[in-house]
Coordinates of C-alpha atoms in Angstrom, one line a residue:
Chain A
M1 CA -22.4 28.1 23.1
T2 CA -19.5 28.1 20.7
P3 CA -17.1 31.0 20.9
A4 CA -15.7 32.4 17.6
N5 CA -12.4 30.8 18.5
P6 CA -12.7 27.7 20.6
T7 CA -11.1 28.3 24.0
H8 CA -8.0 26.7 25.4
D9 CA -10.4 24.8 27.7
H10 CA -12.0 23.1 24.7
K11 CA -8.7 21.9 23.4
N12 CA -7.7 20.6 26.8
L13 CA -11.0 18.9 27.3
A14 CA -10.8 17.1 24.0
A15 CA -7.2 16.0 24.4
A16 CA -7.9 14.8 27.9
W17 CA -10.8 12.7 26.7
F18 CA -8.8 11.0 24.0
E19 CA -6.2 10.0 26.6
D20 CA -9.0 8.8 29.0
L21 CA -10.6 6.7 26.2
R22 CA -7.2 5.3 25.3
N23 CA -6.7 4.2 28.9
Q24 CA -10.2 2.6 29.0
I25 CA -9.7 0.7 25.7
C26 CA -6.2 -0.5 26.6
A27 CA -7.4 -1.8 30.0
T28 CA -10.3 -3.6 28.4
F29 CA -8.2 -5.2 25.7
E30 CA -5.6 -6.4 28.2
T31 CA -8.5 -8.0 30.2
I32 CA -9.6 -9.8 27.1
E33 CA -6.0 -11.1 26.6
D34 CA -6.2 -12.7 30.1
E35 CA -9.5 -14.4 29.3
L36 CA -8.4 -16.5 26.3
T37 CA -9.0 -20.3 26.7
G38 CA -8.7 -21.3 23.0
K39 CA -5.7 -21.6 20.7
F40 CA -2.6 -19.8 22.0
A41 CA -3.8 -19.9 25.6
D42 CA -0.4 -21.4 26.3
R43 CA 1.2 -18.1 25.3
P44 CA 1.6 -15.2 27.8
A45 CA -1.3 -12.7 27.7
G46 CA -0.3 -9.6 25.7
R47 CA 0.3 -6.2 27.3
F48 CA 0.5 -2.8 25.7
E49 CA 3.8 -1.1 25.2
R50 CA 3.8 2.7 25.0
K51 CA 6.2 4.9 23.0
A52 CA 6.1 8.7 22.9
W53 CA 7.1 10.7 19.9
S54 CA 7.5 14.4 19.3
R55 CA 6.6 16.1 16.1
A56 CA 9.5 17.2 13.9
S57 CA 9.8 21.0 14.2
S58 CA 12.1 23.9 14.1
P59 CA 14.6 23.8 17.0
G60 CA 13.2 25.4 20.1
T61 CA 9.6 25.1 18.8
D62 CA 7.1 22.9 20.6
S63 CA 4.7 21.5 18.1
G64 CA 3.3 18.6 20.1
G65 CA 3.5 14.8 19.5
G66 CA 1.8 11.7 20.6
V67 CA 1.9 8.4 22.3
M68 CA 1.7 5.0 20.5
S69 CA 0.3 2.1 22.4
I70 CA 0.9 -1.2 20.7
M71 CA 0.1 -4.7 21.9
R72 CA 1.2 -7.9 20.2
G73 CA -0.8 -10.4 22.0
R74 CA -2.4 -13.9 21.8
V75 CA -5.9 -12.5 21.0
F76 CA -4.9 -9.2 19.4
E77 CA -2.2 -10.2 17.0
K78 CA -1.3 -6.5 16.6
V79 CA -3.4 -3.6 17.9
G80 CA -2.3 0.0 17.9
V81 CA -4.0 2.7 19.9
N82 CA -2.5 6.1 19.1
I83 CA -3.2 9.4 20.7
S84 CA -1.7 12.7 19.5
T85 CA -2.0 16.4 20.1
V86 CA -0.1 18.5 17.5
H87 CA -0.1 22.1 16.3
G88 CA 1.7 24.0 13.6
T89 CA 1.2 25.6 10.2
F90 CA -0.2 23.8 7.1
S91 CA 1.8 24.0 3.9
Q92 CA 0.2 26.5 1.5
E93 CA -1.0 23.7 -0.7
L94 CA -2.6 21.7 2.1
A95 CA -4.1 24.9 3.7
Q96 CA -6.3 25.4 0.6
T97 CA -8.0 22.1 1.2
I98 CA -8.7 22.4 4.9
P99 CA -11.7 24.3 6.3
G100 CA -10.8 27.7 7.8
A101 CA -7.1 27.4 6.9
A102 CA -6.9 29.2 3.5
A103 CA -6.4 32.6 5.1
D104 CA -4.6 31.5 8.3
P105 CA -2.8 28.2 8.0
H106 CA -2.3 27.6 11.8
F107 CA -3.8 24.4 13.1
W108 CA -4.3 22.4 16.3
A109 CA -5.4 18.8 16.2
A110 CA -5.9 16.0 18.7
G111 CA -7.2 12.6 18.3
I112 CA -7.3 8.9 19.0
S113 CA -6.8 6.2 16.3
L114 CA -7.1 2.5 16.7
V115 CA -6.7 -0.5 14.4
A116 CA -6.8 -4.1 15.6
H117 CA -5.7 -7.1 13.6
M118 CA -6.7 -10.3 15.4
Q119 CA -5.1 -13.8 15.7
N120 CA -8.3 -15.6 15.2
P121 CA -9.7 -15.3 11.6
H122 CA -13.2 -15.5 13.1
V123 CA -12.7 -12.3 15.1
P124 CA -13.3 -9.2 12.9
A125 CA -10.6 -6.6 12.5
V126 CA -11.7 -3.1 13.5
H127 CA -10.8 0.6 13.1
M128 CA -12.0 3.5 15.3
N129 CA -10.8 7.0 15.2
T130 CA -12.1 10.3 16.7
R131 CA -10.5 13.7 16.4
H132 CA -10.9 17.4 17.1
I133 CA -9.3 19.9 14.7
V134 CA -9.1 23.7 15.2
T135 CA -8.1 26.2 12.5
T136 CA -10.1 29.5 12.3
K137 CA -12.9 26.9 12.5
A138 CA -13.2 24.0 14.9
W139 CA -14.8 20.6 14.2
F140 CA -14.9 16.9 15.2
G141 CA -14.5 13.9 13.0
G142 CA -14.1 10.2 13.3
G143 CA -15.9 6.9 13.0
A144 CA -15.7 3.2 13.5
D145 CA -15.9 0.3 10.9
L146 CA -15.8 -3.4 11.1
T147 CA -13.8 -5.7 8.8
P148 CA -14.7 -9.3 9.3
M149 CA -12.8 -12.0 7.4
F150 CA -15.9 -14.1 7.4
P151 CA -18.9 -11.7 7.6
N152 CA -21.9 -12.9 9.6
D153 CA -25.2 -11.1 9.9
Q154 CA -25.3 -11.2 13.7
D155 CA -22.0 -9.4 14.2
T156 CA -22.8 -6.9 11.4
S157 CA -26.2 -6.2 12.9
D158 CA -24.9 -5.9 16.5
F159 CA -22.1 -3.5 15.5
H160 CA -24.4 -1.3 13.5
A161 CA -27.1 -1.4 16.3
A162 CA -24.6 -0.1 18.8
L163 CA -23.5 2.8 16.6
R164 CA -27.2 3.6 15.7
T165 CA -28.0 3.8 19.4
V166 CA -25.2 6.3 19.9
C167 CA -26.2 8.3 16.9
D168 CA -29.9 8.3 17.7
R169 CA -29.2 9.8 21.1
H170 CA -27.8 12.9 19.4
A171 CA -29.6 13.6 16.1
P172 CA -32.2 11.7 14.0
N173 CA -30.1 11.9 10.8
Y174 CA -26.7 11.0 12.2
Y175 CA -26.9 7.2 11.8
R176 CA -28.3 7.4 8.3
D177 CA -25.9 10.1 7.1
F178 CA -22.8 8.7 8.8
K179 CA -23.4 5.1 7.8
A180 CA -23.7 6.2 4.1
W181 CA -20.5 8.3 4.4
C182 CA -18.7 5.2 5.9
D183 CA -19.9 3.0 3.0
Q184 CA -18.8 5.6 0.5
Y185 CA -15.4 6.2 2.2
F186 CA -14.3 2.7 3.0
H187 CA -14.6 1.5 -0.6
L188 CA -11.8 0.1 -2.7
R189 CA -12.5 1.8 -6.0
H190 CA -10.0 -0.3 -8.0
R191 CA -11.7 -3.5 -6.9
N192 CA -15.2 -2.1 -6.6
E193 CA -15.3 -3.8 -3.1
P194 CA -16.2 -2.5 0.3
R195 CA -13.4 -2.7 2.9
G196 CA -15.7 -4.5 5.4
V197 CA -19.2 -4.3 6.6
G198 CA -19.2 -0.6 7.4
G199 CA -20.1 1.4 10.4
I200 CA -20.1 5.2 10.7
F201 CA -17.8 8.0 9.4
F202 CA -18.2 11.7 10.0
D203 CA -16.0 14.8 9.4
N204 CA -16.3 18.6 9.7
L205 CA -18.9 18.1 12.4
D206 CA -19.7 21.6 13.7
S207 CA -23.3 21.9 14.7
G208 CA -22.8 25.2 16.4
D209 CA -23.0 23.6 19.8
W210 CA -19.4 22.5 20.8
E211 CA -20.6 20.7 23.9
A212 CA -23.1 18.6 21.9
D213 CA -20.5 17.7 19.3
Y214 CA -18.0 16.8 21.9
D215 CA -20.5 14.6 23.7
F216 CA -21.4 12.8 20.5
T217 CA -17.7 12.2 19.7
R218 CA -17.2 10.8 23.2
D219 CA -20.2 8.6 22.8
V220 CA -18.8 7.2 19.5
G221 CA -15.7 6.1 21.5
L222 CA -17.8 4.6 24.3
G223 CA -20.2 2.9 21.9
F224 CA -17.2 1.2 20.2
L225 CA -15.8 0.2 23.6
D226 CA -19.1 -1.4 24.4
I227 CA -19.7 -3.4 21.3
Y228 CA -16.3 -4.5 19.9
P229 CA -15.2 -6.4 23.0
Q230 CA -18.5 -8.3 22.8
L231 CA -17.7 -9.4 19.3
V232 CA -14.1 -10.4 20.3
R233 CA -15.3 -12.5 23.2
R234 CA -18.0 -14.1 21.0
H235 CA -15.4 -15.6 18.6
M236 CA -12.0 -15.6 20.2
N237 CA -12.1 -19.2 21.5
R238 CA -13.3 -20.7 18.2
L239 CA -11.0 -23.1 16.4
W240 CA -9.7 -22.1 13.0
T241 CA -8.0 -24.0 10.1
K242 CA -4.9 -23.2 8.0
D243 CA -7.3 -22.3 5.2
D244 CA -9.1 -19.8 7.5
R245 CA -5.8 -18.2 8.3
E246 CA -4.8 -18.0 4.6
H247 CA -8.1 -16.3 3.8
Q248 CA -7.5 -13.9 6.7
L249 CA -4.0 -13.0 5.4
I250 CA -5.3 -12.4 1.9
R251 CA -8.2 -10.2 3.2
R252 CA -5.6 -8.2 5.1
G253 CA -4.0 -7.4 1.8
R254 CA -7.2 -5.4 1.0
Y255 CA -6.7 -3.5 4.2
V256 CA -3.2 -2.5 3.2
E257 CA -4.4 -1.5 -0.3
F258 CA -7.1 0.8 1.2
N259 CA -4.8 2.4 3.8
L260 CA -2.0 3.2 1.3
L261 CA -4.1 4.0 -1.7
Y262 CA -7.1 5.9 -0.2
D263 CA -6.9 6.5 3.5
R264 CA -7.0 10.3 4.1
G265 CA -5.5 10.0 7.6
T266 CA -2.5 8.1 6.2
Q267 CA -2.1 10.6 3.4
F268 CA -2.6 13.6 5.7
G269 CA -0.1 12.2 8.2
L270 CA 2.6 11.4 5.7
K271 CA 2.2 14.8 4.0
T272 CA 2.4 16.8 7.2
G273 CA 5.5 15.1 8.4
G274 CA 3.7 12.9 11.0
N275 CA 5.3 10.1 12.8
V276 CA 5.7 7.3 10.2
E277 CA 5.8 4.5 12.8
A278 CA 2.5 5.8 14.3
I279 CA 0.8 6.3 11.0
L280 CA 1.7 2.9 9.6
M281 CA 0.9 1.1 12.8
S282 CA -2.4 0.3 11.1
L283 CA -0.7 -2.1 8.7
P284 CA -1.3 -5.8 9.5
P285 CA 1.5 -7.9 11.1
E286 CA 1.3 -10.5 8.4
V287 CA -0.2 -10.3 4.9
R288 CA -0.3 -12.3 1.7
W289 CA -0.8 -11.5 -1.9
P290 CA -0.5 -15.1 -3.2
Chain B
M1 CA 13.7 9.0 -39.3
T2 CA 10.7 9.6 -37.2
P3 CA 7.4 10.2 -39.1
A4 CA 5.0 12.8 -37.7
N5 CA 2.7 10.0 -36.7
P6 CA 4.5 6.7 -35.9
T7 CA 3.5 4.1 -38.3
H8 CA 1.5 1.0 -37.7
D9 CA 4.8 -0.9 -38.3
H10 CA 6.4 0.8 -35.3
K11 CA 3.6 -0.2 -33.0
N12 CA 3.8 -3.8 -34.3
L13 CA 7.6 -3.9 -33.9
A14 CA 7.4 -2.7 -30.4
A15 CA 4.6 -5.0 -29.3
A16 CA 6.3 -8.0 -30.9
W17 CA 9.5 -7.2 -29.1
F18 CA 7.9 -7.1 -25.7
E19 CA 6.4 -10.5 -26.4
D20 CA 9.7 -11.9 -27.6
L21 CA 11.5 -10.5 -24.5
R22 CA 8.8 -12.0 -22.3
N23 CA 9.4 -15.4 -23.9
Q24 CA 13.2 -15.2 -23.4
I25 CA 12.8 -14.1 -19.8
C26 CA 10.3 -16.8 -18.9
A27 CA 12.4 -19.5 -20.5
T28 CA 15.5 -18.4 -18.6
F29 CA 13.7 -18.2 -15.3
E30 CA 12.3 -21.7 -15.7
T31 CA 15.8 -23.0 -16.4
I32 CA 16.9 -21.4 -13.2
E33 CA 14.1 -23.2 -11.4
D34 CA 15.5 -26.5 -12.7
E35 CA 19.0 -25.7 -11.5
L36 CA 18.3 -25.3 -7.8
T37 CA 20.2 -27.6 -5.5
G38 CA 19.8 -25.7 -2.2
K39 CA 16.8 -25.4 0.1
F40 CA 13.4 -26.4 -1.5
A41 CA 15.2 -28.5 -4.1
D42 CA 12.8 -31.3 -3.0
R43 CA 9.9 -29.2 -4.3
P44 CA 8.9 -29.3 -8.0
A45 CA 10.6 -26.7 -10.2
G46 CA 8.2 -23.8 -10.9
R47 CA 6.6 -23.1 -14.3
F48 CA 4.9 -20.0 -15.5
E49 CA 1.1 -19.9 -15.9
R50 CA -0.3 -17.6 -18.4
K51 CA -3.6 -15.7 -18.3
A52 CA -4.9 -13.3 -20.9
W53 CA -7.2 -10.4 -20.1
S54 CA -9.1 -7.9 -22.2
R55 CA -9.4 -4.2 -21.4
A56 CA -12.8 -3.2 -20.2
S57 CA -14.4 -1.3 -23.0
S58 CA -17.7 -0.4 -24.6
P59 CA -19.4 -3.4 -26.1
G60 CA -18.2 -4.2 -29.6
T61 CA -15.1 -2.0 -29.2
D62 CA -11.6 -3.6 -29.2
S63 CA -9.3 -1.8 -26.9
G64 CA -6.7 -4.4 -26.4
G65 CA -5.5 -6.3 -23.4
G66 CA -2.6 -8.3 -22.1
V67 CA -1.2 -11.5 -20.9
M68 CA 0.0 -12.1 -17.3
S69 CA 2.7 -14.8 -16.8
I70 CA 3.1 -15.7 -13.2
M71 CA 5.3 -18.4 -11.6
R72 CA 5.2 -19.5 -8.0
G73 CA 8.4 -21.5 -7.8
R74 CA 11.0 -22.8 -5.5
V75 CA 13.6 -20.1 -6.5
F76 CA 11.1 -17.4 -7.6
E77 CA 8.6 -17.3 -4.8
K78 CA 6.4 -15.1 -7.0
V79 CA 7.4 -13.6 -10.3
G80 CA 5.1 -11.8 -12.7
V81 CA 6.0 -10.9 -16.3
N82 CA 3.1 -9.0 -17.8
I83 CA 2.8 -7.8 -21.4
S84 CA 0.0 -5.6 -22.7
T85 CA -1.0 -3.7 -25.8
V86 CA -3.9 -1.3 -25.1
H87 CA -5.5 1.7 -26.8
G88 CA -8.3 4.1 -26.1
T89 CA -9.0 7.6 -24.9
F90 CA -7.6 9.2 -21.8
S91 CA -10.0 10.9 -19.4
Q92 CA -10.0 14.7 -19.8
E93 CA -8.1 15.0 -16.4
L94 CA -5.5 12.5 -17.3
A95 CA -5.0 13.8 -20.9
Q96 CA -3.8 17.1 -19.5
T97 CA -0.8 15.3 -17.8
I98 CA 0.3 13.1 -20.7
P99 CA 2.6 14.5 -23.5
G100 CA 0.7 15.1 -26.7
A101 CA -2.7 14.2 -25.3
A102 CA -4.1 17.5 -24.3
A103 CA -5.6 18.3 -27.8
D104 CA -6.3 14.7 -28.8
P105 CA -6.8 12.2 -25.9
H106 CA -6.3 9.0 -28.0
F107 CA -3.5 6.7 -27.0
W108 CA -1.8 3.5 -27.8
A109 CA 0.5 1.8 -25.3
A110 CA 2.4 -1.5 -25.2
G111 CA 4.9 -2.7 -22.7
I112 CA 6.4 -5.4 -20.5
S113 CA 6.6 -5.3 -16.7
L114 CA 8.3 -7.7 -14.4
V115 CA 8.6 -8.0 -10.7
A116 CA 10.3 -10.9 -8.9
H117 CA 10.1 -11.8 -5.2
M118 CA 12.5 -14.5 -4.4
Q119 CA 12.4 -17.4 -1.9
N120 CA 16.0 -16.9 -0.7
P121 CA 16.5 -13.7 1.2
H122 CA 20.0 -13.5 -0.2
V123 CA 18.7 -13.2 -3.7
P124 CA 17.7 -9.6 -4.5
A125 CA 14.2 -8.8 -5.6
V126 CA 14.0 -7.0 -9.0
H127 CA 11.8 -4.9 -11.2
M128 CA 12.1 -4.3 -15.0
N129 CA 9.8 -2.5 -17.3
T130 CA 9.9 -1.1 -20.8
R131 CA 7.1 0.5 -22.7
H132 CA 6.2 2.4 -25.9
I133 CA 3.5 5.0 -25.7
V134 CA 1.9 6.8 -28.7
T135 CA -0.4 9.8 -28.5
T136 CA 0.1 12.7 -31.0
K137 CA 3.7 12.1 -29.8
A138 CA 5.5 8.8 -29.4
W139 CA 8.1 7.8 -26.8
F140 CA 9.8 5.0 -24.9
G141 CA 10.2 4.6 -21.2
G142 CA 11.3 2.0 -18.7
G143 CA 14.1 0.9 -16.5
A144 CA 15.3 -1.8 -14.1
D145 CA 16.2 -1.6 -10.4
L146 CA 17.5 -4.0 -7.8
T147 CA 16.1 -4.4 -4.3
P148 CA 18.5 -6.6 -2.2
M149 CA 17.4 -7.5 1.3
F150 CA 21.1 -7.7 2.3
P151 CA 22.8 -5.3 -0.1
N152 CA 26.4 -6.2 -1.1
D153 CA 28.8 -4.2 -3.1
Q154 CA 29.5 -6.9 -5.7
D155 CA 25.9 -7.4 -6.7
T156 CA 25.3 -3.6 -6.8
S157 CA 28.4 -3.0 -8.8
D158 CA 27.7 -5.8 -11.3
F159 CA 24.1 -4.8 -11.8
H160 CA 25.0 -1.1 -12.4
A161 CA 27.9 -2.1 -14.7
A162 CA 25.6 -4.1 -16.9
L163 CA 23.2 -1.2 -17.3
R164 CA 26.0 1.2 -17.8
T165 CA 27.3 -1.0 -20.7
V166 CA 23.9 -0.9 -22.3
C167 CA 23.6 2.9 -21.8
D168 CA 27.1 3.7 -23.0
R169 CA 26.4 1.9 -26.3
H170 CA 23.7 4.5 -27.1
A171 CA 24.6 7.9 -25.6
P172 CA 27.3 9.2 -23.2
N173 CA 24.8 10.8 -20.8
Y174 CA 22.2 8.0 -20.6
Y175 CA 23.7 6.1 -17.7
R176 CA 24.4 9.2 -15.6
D177 CA 21.0 10.7 -16.3
F178 CA 18.9 7.6 -16.0
K179 CA 20.7 6.4 -12.9
A180 CA 20.0 9.7 -11.2
W181 CA 16.3 9.6 -12.3
C182 CA 16.1 6.1 -10.9
D183 CA 17.5 7.2 -7.5
Q184 CA 15.1 10.1 -7.4
Y185 CA 12.1 8.0 -8.5
F186 CA 12.5 4.9 -6.3
H187 CA 12.6 6.8 -3.1
L188 CA 10.2 6.4 -0.1
R189 CA 9.7 10.0 0.8
H190 CA 7.9 9.3 4.1
R191 CA 10.8 7.2 5.3
N192 CA 13.6 9.1 3.5
E193 CA 14.8 5.7 2.3
P194 CA 15.7 4.4 -1.2
R195 CA 13.7 1.4 -2.3
G196 CA 16.8 -0.6 -3.1
V197 CA 20.2 0.0 -4.7
G198 CA 18.9 1.7 -7.8
G199 CA 19.5 1.0 -11.5
I200 CA 18.2 3.1 -14.4
F201 CA 14.8 4.8 -15.1
F202 CA 13.8 6.7 -18.2
D203 CA 10.6 8.2 -19.6
N204 CA 9.5 10.3 -22.5
L205 CA 12.5 9.1 -24.5
D206 CA 12.1 10.6 -28.0
S207 CA 15.5 11.5 -29.4
G208 CA 14.0 12.1 -32.9
D209 CA 15.4 8.7 -34.1
W210 CA 12.7 6.1 -33.4
E211 CA 15.0 3.2 -34.5
A212 CA 17.7 4.3 -32.0
D213 CA 15.3 4.6 -29.2
Y214 CA 13.7 1.3 -30.0
D215 CA 17.2 -0.3 -30.0
F216 CA 18.1 1.2 -26.7
T217 CA 14.8 0.0 -25.1
R218 CA 15.5 -3.5 -26.4
D219 CA 19.0 -3.4 -25.1
V220 CA 17.7 -2.5 -21.6
G221 CA 15.6 -5.6 -21.6
L222 CA 18.5 -7.7 -22.9
G223 CA 20.9 -6.2 -20.4
F224 CA 18.5 -7.1 -17.6
L225 CA 18.2 -10.6 -19.0
D226 CA 22.0 -10.9 -18.9
I227 CA 22.8 -9.7 -15.4
Y228 CA 19.8 -10.7 -13.2
P229 CA 20.1 -14.4 -13.8
Q230 CA 23.8 -14.2 -12.8
L231 CA 22.8 -12.6 -9.5
V232 CA 20.2 -15.2 -8.9
R233 CA 22.5 -18.1 -9.6
R234 CA 25.2 -16.5 -7.4
H235 CA 23.0 -16.7 -4.3
M236 CA 20.1 -19.1 -4.8
N237 CA 21.8 -22.1 -3.2
R238 CA 23.0 -20.2 -0.1
L239 CA 21.4 -21.2 3.3
W240 CA 19.3 -18.8 5.2
T241 CA 18.0 -18.4 8.7
K242 CA 14.6 -17.7 10.1
D243 CA 15.9 -14.2 11.0
D244 CA 17.0 -13.7 7.4
R245 CA 13.5 -14.6 6.3
E246 CA 11.9 -12.2 8.8
H247 CA 14.2 -9.4 7.6
Q248 CA 13.1 -10.2 4.0
L249 CA 9.4 -10.1 4.9
I250 CA 9.8 -6.7 6.6
R251 CA 11.8 -5.2 3.7
R252 CA 9.0 -6.4 1.4
G253 CA 6.7 -4.1 3.3
R254 CA 8.7 -1.2 2.0
Y255 CA 8.1 -2.5 -1.5
V256 CA 4.4 -2.5 -0.9
E257 CA 4.5 1.0 0.5
F258 CA 6.4 2.3 -2.5
N259 CA 4.1 0.6 -5.1
L260 CA 0.8 1.7 -3.5
L261 CA 1.9 5.2 -2.3
Y262 CA 4.2 6.3 -5.2
D263 CA 4.4 4.0 -8.2
R264 CA 3.2 5.8 -11.3
G265 CA 2.6 2.7 -13.2
T266 CA 0.3 1.4 -10.5
Q267 CA -1.5 4.7 -10.2
F268 CA -1.8 5.0 -14.0
G269 CA -3.1 1.5 -14.3
L270 CA -5.7 1.8 -11.6
K271 CA -6.9 5.2 -12.9
T272 CA -7.2 4.0 -16.5
G273 CA -9.3 0.9 -15.6
G274 CA -6.4 -1.4 -16.1
N275 CA -6.5 -5.1 -15.0
V276 CA -6.3 -5.0 -11.2
E277 CA -4.8 -8.5 -11.0
A278 CA -2.1 -7.7 -13.5
I279 CA -1.3 -4.3 -11.9
L280 CA -1.1 -5.7 -8.4
M281 CA 0.9 -8.8 -9.4
S282 CA 3.9 -6.7 -8.2
L283 CA 2.9 -7.2 -4.6
P284 CA 4.9 -9.7 -2.6
P285 CA 3.4 -13.1 -1.8
E286 CA 4.1 -12.7 1.9
V287 CA 4.9 -9.5 3.9
R288 CA 5.2 -8.5 7.5
W289 CA 4.8 -5.2 9.4
P290 CA 5.5 -6.6 12.8

């Protein structure tokens, strides 16, 4: 049952889940850091560092904030896992483009956003994000997509199978629709190139059953947490060459191009006075445009 | 005297000048490559490579193109000097935003665009661009701005003095107005940071005297060609540390952020089906977001 205005409990539940998922992901990624036996095993295993930020606001006004978790490790060259819970008022211009905000520009939003850039060029980069947004309407959004430097059918197939399993548990059309949305969204128009091998992407999800949408959103996070570590462990001890690394650094340039030219989260964050350090944590640690 | 529709001669004069300036700049930069005695003097001196491209168009239609000149040298880590002469029809959306194009979307444009990223972190990066655009109106635009990794007053002062000399030769308000425009334009709003130490920026320059505007535009190019090589030679043999290089790679990240988030030339080029390789030649060869 969805109330006309989602209750305080719904907001608390969603925000608490994003924090819980963050904790599970960080713990798993630190365990992977411990397991490395390949190149860089002589370096110390990486650990996440946390940094809280508050949203810029009028003095005396609480408008929320977030916590960045970043790890610069020996498997994960740079991985950011951000959670945030913010509220405020959209600018008049932005309010016209957001569901339910044209008449009343107040909003509440919470989410988790993750981008991992890996040391080993044979380990795919990955992005996962889920969020809950409340205006006079309330909805969920998010997704996960894989960006291998050297795509291979097994990884692509396993990543999609995991997301399909999650989707099929909730609605027969979700995987087909959200995979197509992902392909359309993560596309570099200026190069007519996909960013990676896809995944799922969804937004404005409001089926009328808040609990069901919340469960689906949680399952997307858990599905990601199940499959991505498998792909990391599959490849993280493989050797790589200088040419492999060069290829990786060039492919990362495409990631930067997408995030700065097209990514709606980046544009939204920078336009709403979000935390620049948190928003741009998605940018790779080292990149080449030779 | 400006005719109602600029003559074929005006277009030819402008396009020929951009090519002439390109030749002068490339020759000077190659001479600088020969002069290095500091770090990397054991490497071969760099030389420009040229690559022509044609604008995508309907079969059988000539819509112009350009020539990229790129040098990956021992002083100039990556420098691109592009010239192009293109013509066609703006999309309906774009035509509304371009002077003189709302009623008739045909356009002709020629220009030169240069970005240099240097090996030595003590040598400033630089950008210079001048262009002539013809719709039912005709105007010049361009500018030059300096992006030192370690700003110092002497370089900043000399760079601005050179541009001021050029401007003052043509109109008493040019330097003041075009410096202010540059400061406003080359600004990273999300970080509230200038891109560098400024220079001049001008657009829609149509004083009513085509010859005078053409002379000013040429002088901007020649002023750049006079001052920038002085700054390169001043610093190119200085030693640098690993920390200096790291600082340079991080500052280059700001350059990427500006070019992909805000740069109008980049947006214009990508939206009008320009040559992606030429447009993104401005991106630095190596960058870090640690």
